[in-house]
Short mmCIF file of C-alpha atoms and ligand atoms in Angstrom, two decimals:
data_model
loop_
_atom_site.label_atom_id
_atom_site.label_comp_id
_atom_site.label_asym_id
_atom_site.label_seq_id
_atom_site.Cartn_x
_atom_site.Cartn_y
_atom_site.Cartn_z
CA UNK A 1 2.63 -7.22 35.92
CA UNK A 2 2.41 -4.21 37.85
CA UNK A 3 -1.21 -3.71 37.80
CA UNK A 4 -3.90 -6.64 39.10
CA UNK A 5 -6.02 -6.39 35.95
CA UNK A 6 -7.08 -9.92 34.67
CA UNK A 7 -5.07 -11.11 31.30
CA UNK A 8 -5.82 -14.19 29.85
CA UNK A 9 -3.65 -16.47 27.46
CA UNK A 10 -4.00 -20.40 25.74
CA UNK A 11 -3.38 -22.01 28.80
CA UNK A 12 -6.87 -19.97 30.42
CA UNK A 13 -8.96 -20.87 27.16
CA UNK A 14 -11.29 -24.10 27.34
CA UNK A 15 -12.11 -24.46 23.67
CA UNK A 16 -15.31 -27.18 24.38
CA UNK A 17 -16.61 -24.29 25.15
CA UNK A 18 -17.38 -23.07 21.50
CA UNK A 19 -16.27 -26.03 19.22
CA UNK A 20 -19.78 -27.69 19.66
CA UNK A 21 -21.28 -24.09 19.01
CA UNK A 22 -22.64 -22.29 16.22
CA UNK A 23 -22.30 -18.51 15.63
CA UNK A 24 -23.62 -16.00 13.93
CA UNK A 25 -21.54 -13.12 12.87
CA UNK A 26 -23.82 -10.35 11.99
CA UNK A 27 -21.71 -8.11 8.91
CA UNK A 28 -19.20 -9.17 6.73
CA UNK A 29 -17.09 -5.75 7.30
CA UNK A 30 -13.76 -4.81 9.27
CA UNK A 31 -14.41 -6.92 12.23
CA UNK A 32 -17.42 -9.43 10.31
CA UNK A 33 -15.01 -10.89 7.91
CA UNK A 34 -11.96 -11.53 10.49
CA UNK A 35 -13.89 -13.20 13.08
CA UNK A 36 -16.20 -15.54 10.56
CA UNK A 37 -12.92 -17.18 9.28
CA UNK A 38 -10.83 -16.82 12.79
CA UNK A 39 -13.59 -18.85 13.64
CA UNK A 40 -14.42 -21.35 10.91
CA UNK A 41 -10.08 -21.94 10.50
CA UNK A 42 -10.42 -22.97 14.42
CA UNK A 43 -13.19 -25.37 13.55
CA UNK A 44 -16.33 -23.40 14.81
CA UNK A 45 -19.71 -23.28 13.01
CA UNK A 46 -20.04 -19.89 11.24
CA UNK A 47 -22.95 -18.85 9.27
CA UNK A 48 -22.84 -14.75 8.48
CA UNK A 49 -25.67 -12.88 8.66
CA UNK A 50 -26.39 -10.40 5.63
CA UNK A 51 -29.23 -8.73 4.30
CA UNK A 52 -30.70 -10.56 1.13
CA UNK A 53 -28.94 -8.25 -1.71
CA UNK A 54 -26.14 -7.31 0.26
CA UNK A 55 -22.89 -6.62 -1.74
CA UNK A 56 -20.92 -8.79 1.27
CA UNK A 57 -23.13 -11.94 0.74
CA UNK A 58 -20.86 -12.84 -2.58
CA UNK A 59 -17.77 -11.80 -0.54
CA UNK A 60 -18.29 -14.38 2.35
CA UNK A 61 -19.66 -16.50 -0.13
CA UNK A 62 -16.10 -16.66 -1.73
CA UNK A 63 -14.23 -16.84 1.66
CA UNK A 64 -16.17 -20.54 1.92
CA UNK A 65 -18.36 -19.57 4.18
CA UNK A 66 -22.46 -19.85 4.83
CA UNK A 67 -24.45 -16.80 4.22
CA UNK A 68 -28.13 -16.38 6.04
CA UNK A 69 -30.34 -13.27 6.55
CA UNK A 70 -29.24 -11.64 10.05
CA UNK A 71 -32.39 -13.31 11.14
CA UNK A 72 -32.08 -16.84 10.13
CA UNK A 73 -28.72 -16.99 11.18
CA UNK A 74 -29.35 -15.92 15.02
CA UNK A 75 -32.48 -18.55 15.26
CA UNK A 76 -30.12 -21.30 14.29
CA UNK A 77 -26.63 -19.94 16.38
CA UNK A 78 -25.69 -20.32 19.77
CA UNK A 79 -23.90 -17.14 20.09
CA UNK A 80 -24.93 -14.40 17.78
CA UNK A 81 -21.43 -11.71 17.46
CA UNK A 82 -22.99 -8.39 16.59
CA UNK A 83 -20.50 -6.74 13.86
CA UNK A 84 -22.54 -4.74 12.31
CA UNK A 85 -22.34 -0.34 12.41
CA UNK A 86 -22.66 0.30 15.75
CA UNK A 87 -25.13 3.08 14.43
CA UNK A 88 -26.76 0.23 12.60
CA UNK A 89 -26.91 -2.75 15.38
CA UNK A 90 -30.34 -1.55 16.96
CA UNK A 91 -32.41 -1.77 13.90
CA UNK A 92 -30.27 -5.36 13.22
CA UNK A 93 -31.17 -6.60 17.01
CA UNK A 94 -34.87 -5.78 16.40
CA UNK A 95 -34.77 -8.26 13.33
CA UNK A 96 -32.69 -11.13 15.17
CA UNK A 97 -34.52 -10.69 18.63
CA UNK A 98 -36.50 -13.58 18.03
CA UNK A 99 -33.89 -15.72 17.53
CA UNK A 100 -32.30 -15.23 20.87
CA UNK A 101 -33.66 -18.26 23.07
CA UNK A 102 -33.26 -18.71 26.53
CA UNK A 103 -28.91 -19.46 27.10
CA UNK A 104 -27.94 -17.98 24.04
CA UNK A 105 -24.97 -15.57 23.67
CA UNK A 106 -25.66 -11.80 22.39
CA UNK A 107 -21.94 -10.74 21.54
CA UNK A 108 -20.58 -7.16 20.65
CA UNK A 109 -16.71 -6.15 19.83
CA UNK A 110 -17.84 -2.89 21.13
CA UNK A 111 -19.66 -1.77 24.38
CA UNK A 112 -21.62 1.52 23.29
CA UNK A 113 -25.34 0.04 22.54
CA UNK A 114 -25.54 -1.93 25.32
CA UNK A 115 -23.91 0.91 27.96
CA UNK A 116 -26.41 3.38 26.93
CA UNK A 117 -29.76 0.72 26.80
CA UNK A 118 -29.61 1.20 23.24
CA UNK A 119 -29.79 -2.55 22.89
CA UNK A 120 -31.66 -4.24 26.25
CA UNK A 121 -31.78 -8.16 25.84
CA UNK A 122 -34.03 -10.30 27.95
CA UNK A 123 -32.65 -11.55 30.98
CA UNK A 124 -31.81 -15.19 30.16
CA UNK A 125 -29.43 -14.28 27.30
CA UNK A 126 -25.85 -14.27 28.10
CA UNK A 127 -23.66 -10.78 26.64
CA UNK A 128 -20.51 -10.27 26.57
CA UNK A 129 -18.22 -8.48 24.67
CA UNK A 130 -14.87 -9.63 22.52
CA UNK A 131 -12.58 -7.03 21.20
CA UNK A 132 -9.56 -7.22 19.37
CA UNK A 133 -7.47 -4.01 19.91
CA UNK A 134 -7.08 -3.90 16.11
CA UNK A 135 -9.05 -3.58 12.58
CA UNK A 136 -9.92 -6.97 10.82
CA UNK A 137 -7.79 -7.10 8.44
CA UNK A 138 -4.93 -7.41 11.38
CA UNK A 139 -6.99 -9.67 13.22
CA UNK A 140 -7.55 -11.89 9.83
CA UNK A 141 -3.73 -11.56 8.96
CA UNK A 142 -2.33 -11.86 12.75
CA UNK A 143 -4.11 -15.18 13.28
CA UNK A 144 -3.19 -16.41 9.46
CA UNK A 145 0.48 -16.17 10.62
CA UNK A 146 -0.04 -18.15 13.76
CA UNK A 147 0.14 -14.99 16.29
CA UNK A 148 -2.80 -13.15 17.34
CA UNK A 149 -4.08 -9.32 18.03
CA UNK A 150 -4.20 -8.61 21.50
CA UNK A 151 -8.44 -8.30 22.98
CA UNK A 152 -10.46 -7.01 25.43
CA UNK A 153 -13.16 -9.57 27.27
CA UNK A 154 -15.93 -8.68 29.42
CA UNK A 155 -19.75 -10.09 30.77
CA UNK A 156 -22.58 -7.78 30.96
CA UNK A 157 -24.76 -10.70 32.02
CA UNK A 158 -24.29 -14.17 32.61
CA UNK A 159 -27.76 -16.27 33.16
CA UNK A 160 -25.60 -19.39 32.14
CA UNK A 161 -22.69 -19.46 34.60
CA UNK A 162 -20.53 -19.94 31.27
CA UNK A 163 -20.73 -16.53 29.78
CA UNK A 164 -16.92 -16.08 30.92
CA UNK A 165 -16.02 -19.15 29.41
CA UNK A 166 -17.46 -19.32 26.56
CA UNK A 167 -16.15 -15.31 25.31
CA UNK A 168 -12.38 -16.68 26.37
CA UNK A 169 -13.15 -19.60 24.29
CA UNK A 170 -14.46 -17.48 21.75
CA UNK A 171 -11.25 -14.87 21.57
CA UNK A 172 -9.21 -17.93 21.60
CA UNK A 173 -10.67 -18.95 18.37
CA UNK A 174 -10.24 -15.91 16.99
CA UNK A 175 -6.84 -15.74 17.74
CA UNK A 176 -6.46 -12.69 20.68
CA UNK A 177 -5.26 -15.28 23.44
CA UNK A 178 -2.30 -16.05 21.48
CA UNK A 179 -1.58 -12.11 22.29
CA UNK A 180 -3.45 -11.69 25.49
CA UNK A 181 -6.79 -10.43 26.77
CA UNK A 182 -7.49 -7.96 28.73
CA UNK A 183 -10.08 -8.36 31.03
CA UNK A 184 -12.66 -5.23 31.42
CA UNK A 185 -16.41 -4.10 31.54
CA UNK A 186 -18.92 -2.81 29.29
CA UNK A 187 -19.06 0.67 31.09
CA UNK A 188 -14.80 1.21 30.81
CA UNK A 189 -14.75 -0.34 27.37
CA UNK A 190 -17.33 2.53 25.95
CA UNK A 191 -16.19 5.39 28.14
CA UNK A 192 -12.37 5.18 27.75
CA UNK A 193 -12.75 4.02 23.75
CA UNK A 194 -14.86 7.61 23.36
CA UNK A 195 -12.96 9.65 25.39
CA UNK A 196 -9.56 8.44 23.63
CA UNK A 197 -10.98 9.12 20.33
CA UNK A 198 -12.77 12.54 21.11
CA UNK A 199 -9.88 13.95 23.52
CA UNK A 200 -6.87 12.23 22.49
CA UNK A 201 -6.51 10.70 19.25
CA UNK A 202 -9.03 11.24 16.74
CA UNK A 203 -10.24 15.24 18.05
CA UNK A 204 -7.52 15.80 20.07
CA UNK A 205 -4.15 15.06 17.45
CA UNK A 206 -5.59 16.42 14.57
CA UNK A 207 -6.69 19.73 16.55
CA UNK A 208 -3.07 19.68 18.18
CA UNK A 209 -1.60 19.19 14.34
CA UNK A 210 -4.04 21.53 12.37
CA UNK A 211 -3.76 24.30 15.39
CA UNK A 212 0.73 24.30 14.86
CA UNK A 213 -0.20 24.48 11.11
CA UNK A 214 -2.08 27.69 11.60
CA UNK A 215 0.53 29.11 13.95
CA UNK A 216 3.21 28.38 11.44
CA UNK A 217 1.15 30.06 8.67
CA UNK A 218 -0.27 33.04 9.98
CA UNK A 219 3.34 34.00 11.41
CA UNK A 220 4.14 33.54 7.61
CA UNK A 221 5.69 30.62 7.62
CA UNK A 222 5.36 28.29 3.73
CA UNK A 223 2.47 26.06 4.18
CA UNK A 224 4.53 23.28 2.87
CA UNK A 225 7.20 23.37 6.02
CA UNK A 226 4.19 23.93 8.40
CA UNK A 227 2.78 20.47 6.49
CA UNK A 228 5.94 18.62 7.63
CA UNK A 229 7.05 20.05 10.78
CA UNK A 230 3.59 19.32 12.16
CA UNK A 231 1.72 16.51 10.33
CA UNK A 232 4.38 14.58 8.60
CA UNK A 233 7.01 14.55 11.65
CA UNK A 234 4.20 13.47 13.87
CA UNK A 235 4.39 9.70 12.50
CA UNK A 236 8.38 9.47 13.20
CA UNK A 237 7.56 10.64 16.90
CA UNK A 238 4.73 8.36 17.45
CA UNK A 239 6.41 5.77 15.81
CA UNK A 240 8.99 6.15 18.57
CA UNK A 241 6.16 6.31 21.36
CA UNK A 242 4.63 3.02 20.10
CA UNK A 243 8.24 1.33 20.38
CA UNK A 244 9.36 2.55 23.55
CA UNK A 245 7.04 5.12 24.96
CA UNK A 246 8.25 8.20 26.60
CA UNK A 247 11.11 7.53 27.38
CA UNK A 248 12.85 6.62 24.34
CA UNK A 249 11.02 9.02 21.91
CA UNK A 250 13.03 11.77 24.49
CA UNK A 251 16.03 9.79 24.03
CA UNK A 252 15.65 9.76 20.36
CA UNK A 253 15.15 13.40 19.90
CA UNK A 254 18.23 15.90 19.98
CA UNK A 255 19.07 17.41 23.57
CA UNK A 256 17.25 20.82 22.50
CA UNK A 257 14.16 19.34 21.39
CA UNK A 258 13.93 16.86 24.34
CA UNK A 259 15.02 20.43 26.12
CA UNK A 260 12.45 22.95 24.63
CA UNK A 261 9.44 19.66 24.38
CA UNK A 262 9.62 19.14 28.08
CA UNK A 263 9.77 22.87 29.21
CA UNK A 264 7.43 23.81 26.90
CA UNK A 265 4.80 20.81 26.32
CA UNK A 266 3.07 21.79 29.62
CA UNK A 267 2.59 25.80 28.23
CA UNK A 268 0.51 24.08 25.31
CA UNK A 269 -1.39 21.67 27.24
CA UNK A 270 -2.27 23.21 30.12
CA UNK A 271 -4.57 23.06 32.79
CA UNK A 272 -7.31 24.72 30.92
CA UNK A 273 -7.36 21.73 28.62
CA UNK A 274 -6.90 19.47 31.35
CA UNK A 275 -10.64 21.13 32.33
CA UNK A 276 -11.33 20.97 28.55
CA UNK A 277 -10.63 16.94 28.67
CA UNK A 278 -12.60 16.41 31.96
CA UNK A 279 -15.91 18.22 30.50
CA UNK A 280 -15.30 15.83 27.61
CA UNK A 281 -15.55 12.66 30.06
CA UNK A 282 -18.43 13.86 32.14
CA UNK A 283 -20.31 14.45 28.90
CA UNK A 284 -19.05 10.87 27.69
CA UNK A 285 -20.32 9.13 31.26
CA UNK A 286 -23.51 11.00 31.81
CA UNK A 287 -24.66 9.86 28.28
CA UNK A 288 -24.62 13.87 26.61
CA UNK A 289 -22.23 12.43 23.83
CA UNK A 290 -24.08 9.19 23.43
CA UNK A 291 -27.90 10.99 23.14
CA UNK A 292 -26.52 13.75 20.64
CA UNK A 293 -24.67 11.45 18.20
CA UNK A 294 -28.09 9.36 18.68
CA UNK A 295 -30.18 12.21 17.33
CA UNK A 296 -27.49 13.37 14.83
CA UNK A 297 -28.02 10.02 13.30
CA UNK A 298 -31.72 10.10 13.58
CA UNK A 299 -31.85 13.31 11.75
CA UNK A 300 -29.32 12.15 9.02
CA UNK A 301 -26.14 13.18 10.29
CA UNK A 302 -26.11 17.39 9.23
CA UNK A 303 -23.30 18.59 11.32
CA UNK A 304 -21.22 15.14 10.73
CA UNK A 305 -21.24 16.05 7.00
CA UNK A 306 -20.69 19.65 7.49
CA UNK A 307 -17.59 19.48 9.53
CA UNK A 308 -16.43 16.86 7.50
CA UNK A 309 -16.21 18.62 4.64
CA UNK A 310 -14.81 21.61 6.51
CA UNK A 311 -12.07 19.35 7.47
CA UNK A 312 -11.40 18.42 3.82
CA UNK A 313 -11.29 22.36 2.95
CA UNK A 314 -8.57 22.37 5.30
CA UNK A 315 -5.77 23.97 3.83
CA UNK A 316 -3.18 21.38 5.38
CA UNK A 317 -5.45 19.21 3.75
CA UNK A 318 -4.76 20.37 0.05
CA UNK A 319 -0.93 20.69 0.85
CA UNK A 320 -0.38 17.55 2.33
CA UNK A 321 -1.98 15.99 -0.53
CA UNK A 322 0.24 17.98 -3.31
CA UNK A 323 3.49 16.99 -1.51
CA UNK A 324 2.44 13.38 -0.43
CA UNK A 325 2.72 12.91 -4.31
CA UNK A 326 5.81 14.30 -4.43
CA UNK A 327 7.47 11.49 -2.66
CA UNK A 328 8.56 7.99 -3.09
CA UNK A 329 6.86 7.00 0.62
CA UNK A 330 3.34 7.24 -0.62
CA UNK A 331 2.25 4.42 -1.67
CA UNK A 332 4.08 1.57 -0.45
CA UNK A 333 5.00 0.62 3.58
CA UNK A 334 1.80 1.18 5.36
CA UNK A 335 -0.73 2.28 2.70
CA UNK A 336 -0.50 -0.88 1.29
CA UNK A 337 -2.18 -2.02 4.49
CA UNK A 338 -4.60 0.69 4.31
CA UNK A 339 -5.60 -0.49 0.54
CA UNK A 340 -6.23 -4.10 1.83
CA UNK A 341 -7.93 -2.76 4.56
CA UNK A 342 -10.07 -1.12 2.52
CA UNK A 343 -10.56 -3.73 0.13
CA UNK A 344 -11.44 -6.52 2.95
CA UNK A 345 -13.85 -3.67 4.47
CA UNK A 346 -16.59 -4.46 1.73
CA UNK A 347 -18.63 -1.26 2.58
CA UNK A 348 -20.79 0.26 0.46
CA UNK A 349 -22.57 3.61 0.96
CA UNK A 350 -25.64 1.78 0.43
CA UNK A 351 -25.13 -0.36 3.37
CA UNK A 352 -25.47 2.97 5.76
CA UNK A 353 -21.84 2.53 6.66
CA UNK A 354 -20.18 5.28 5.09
CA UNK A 355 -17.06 5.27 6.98
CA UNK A 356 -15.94 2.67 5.36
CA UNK A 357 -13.13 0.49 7.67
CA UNK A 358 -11.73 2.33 10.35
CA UNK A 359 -7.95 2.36 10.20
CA UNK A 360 -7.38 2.78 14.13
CA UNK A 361 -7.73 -0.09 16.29
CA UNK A 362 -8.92 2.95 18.64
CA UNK A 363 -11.69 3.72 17.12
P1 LIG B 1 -17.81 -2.08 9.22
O1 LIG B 1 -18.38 -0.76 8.94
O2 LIG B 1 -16.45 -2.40 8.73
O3 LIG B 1 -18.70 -3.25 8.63
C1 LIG B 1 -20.04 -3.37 8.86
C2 LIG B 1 -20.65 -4.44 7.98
O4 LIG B 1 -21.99 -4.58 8.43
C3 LIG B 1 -20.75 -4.06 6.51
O5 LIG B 1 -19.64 -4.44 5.78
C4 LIG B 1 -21.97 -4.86 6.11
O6 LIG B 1 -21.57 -6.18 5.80
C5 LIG B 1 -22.81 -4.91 7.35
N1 LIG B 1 -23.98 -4.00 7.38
C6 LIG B 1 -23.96 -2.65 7.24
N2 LIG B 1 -25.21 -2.16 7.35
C7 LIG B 1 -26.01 -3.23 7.59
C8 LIG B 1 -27.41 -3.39 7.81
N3 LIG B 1 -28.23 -2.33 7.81
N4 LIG B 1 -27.89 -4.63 8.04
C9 LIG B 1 -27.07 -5.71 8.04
N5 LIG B 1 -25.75 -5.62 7.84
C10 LIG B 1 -25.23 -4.40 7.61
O7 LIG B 1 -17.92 -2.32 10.81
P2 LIG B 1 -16.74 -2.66 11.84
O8 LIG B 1 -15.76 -1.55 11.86
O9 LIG B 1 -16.27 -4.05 11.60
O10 LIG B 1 -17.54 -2.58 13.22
C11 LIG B 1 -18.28 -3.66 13.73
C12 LIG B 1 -18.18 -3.60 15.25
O11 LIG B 1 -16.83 -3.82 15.63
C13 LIG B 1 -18.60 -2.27 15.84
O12 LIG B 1 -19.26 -2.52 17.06
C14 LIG B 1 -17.26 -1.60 16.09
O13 LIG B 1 -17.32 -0.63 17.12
C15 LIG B 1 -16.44 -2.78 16.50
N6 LIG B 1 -14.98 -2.63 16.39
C16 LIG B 1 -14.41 -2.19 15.24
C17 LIG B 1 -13.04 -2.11 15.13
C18 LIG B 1 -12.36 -1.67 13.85
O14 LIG B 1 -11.17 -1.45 13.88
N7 LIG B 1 -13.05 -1.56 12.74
C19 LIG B 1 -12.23 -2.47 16.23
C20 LIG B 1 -12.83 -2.95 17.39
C21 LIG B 1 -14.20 -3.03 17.45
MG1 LIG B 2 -30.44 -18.76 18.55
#
């Protein structure tokens, strides 16, 4: 390794220190249903917490596992892994509260609740924090075929002594040790997951794609060569990135476009959005982001709806989806993933989470 970040494998993982444990897995969604069977295939005590009447009850029901109320199920766990909405999880802790006793563990695969005090547990509970770098239904299918997705680990507070222990134990179980885990802290977890997805990956590539599209269009370009040369092509180069980073995506490309890409790539993003990016992580760490997408929910989410259905409008939007048809590649490879994902998600818009599973391990 080149860095001196902590990453943990099977040999690091002491599994006494969850086999004689029960947890509670609050949700039965993208991340619920992955770790409740990780867990219960590995021999741990699972009981999923679910609303009485919740459409995921039958679901986790079928996988052979025990259903309880999010309530009953934290009074009789050990370690209580919080999977539900993160918009959702404070109204869930106020239900379970009671059933965090003295040494129990409060557990989140995400670090935004606790970072900003949306969640504040009494002082003798352990938290930490487990999360795969992945949706469920890769975590689920990873650990089914004997490998694992890699994690992220960290302790928020540790009244025990065993916190540390007992969340390695716990991603072992779940399978992210056979990958690695990546050792980290609340605070980095939440700031660097919501600046990637604002600045980079969510807000960032589709403002990159949709802003080429424009270019292409207005200069009177077709709409459907603007779709492909900057939303379609996009996968093959990532794609590329993902394999081999930088490096050989440039040696992949023809000697123009590695020519005119690294002459020109700084003209596009330049320092301006460099500035752009850094007002983006200052509103991110001094809680700006956090408090407004706090009050958006709190006052039903107006400008969430509004902007996504301006996105839908989109015109790229309405040609990519005549031309996807067109072609033999929709449909099979990697949508077939995205159908099961879907499928194992088990949201319903009456369970608040609208968004249904996330596809991105990012977000
Ligand atoms: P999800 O939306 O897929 O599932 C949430 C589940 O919670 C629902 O299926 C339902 O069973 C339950 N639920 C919803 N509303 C509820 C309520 N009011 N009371 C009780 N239960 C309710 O959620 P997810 O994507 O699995 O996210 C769970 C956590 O995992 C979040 O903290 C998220 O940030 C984190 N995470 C997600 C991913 C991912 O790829 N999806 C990756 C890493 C971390
Ligand atoms: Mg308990």
């Amino acid at each position: 390794m080149t860095t001196d970040t902590d990453i943990y494998y099977e040999a690091d993982a002491d599994e006494s220190q969850i086999q004689s444990k029960t947890v509670a897995v609050l949700g039965y969604g993208s991340q619920g249903h992955a770790h409740a069977q990780n867990l219960s295939d590995s021999g741990v005590d699972v009981v999923v917490g679910l609303r009485e009447g919740s459409s995921s009850r039958a679901a986790a029901q079928e996988d052979g596992l025990r259903v309880a109320t999010p309530a009953a199920a934290a009074a009789e766990a050990d370690i209580v892994s919080m999977l539900v909405p993160d918009t959702v999880q404070p109204t869930v802790y106020d239900q379970i509260e009671d059933g965090l006793e003295a040494g129990d563990t409060l557990q989140f695969a995400h670090g935004f609740n606790i970072h900003y005090n949306q969640i504040q547990p009494s002082a003798d509970v352990d938290v930490t924090m487990v999360a795969p770098k992945g949706p469920g239904h890769i975590v689920r299918r990873d650990y089914e075929r004997g490998e694992g997705t890699p994690g992220l680990l960290a302790v928020y507070q540790n009244p025990t002594g065993e916190a540390h222990a007992e969340a390695l134990a716990y991603a072992q179980a779940i399978g992210c040790t056979r990958a690695g885990v990546v050792e980290t802290t609340f605070r980095e977890e939440t700031e660097t997951d919501l600046f990637g997805e604002q600045a980079v990956l969510c807000g960032g590539v589709t403002e990159l794609i949709e802003t080429g599209f424009e270019t292409l269009v207005d200069a009177g370009y077709s709409p459907e060569m603007a779709y492909f040369e900057c939303l379609n092509e996009m996968k093959l180069i990532v794609d590329l990135l993902y394999e081999g980073g930088m490096s050989e995506m440039w040696h992949s490309v023809s000697d123009t476009a590695e020519y005119g890409g690294l002459t020109r790539g700084e003209d596009v993003i330049d320092e301006h959005v460099r500035e752009n990016m850094e007002t983006i992580l200052e509103a991110v760490q001094n809680g700006e982001f956090a408090r407004e997408w706090i009050a958006e929910n709190q006052a039903g989410r107006p400008a969430y709806h509004q902007r996504r259905a301006a996105e839908q409008a989109h015109q790229i939007e309405t040609v990519g989806s005549d031309l996807r048809d067109l072609f033999a590649w929709s449909g099979d490879g990697e949508d077939a993933d995205a159908a099961e994902s879907a499928e194992s998600g088990e949201s319903t818009e009456s369970e608040e989470s609208a968004e249904s599973v996330p596809e991105a391990d990012a977000v």
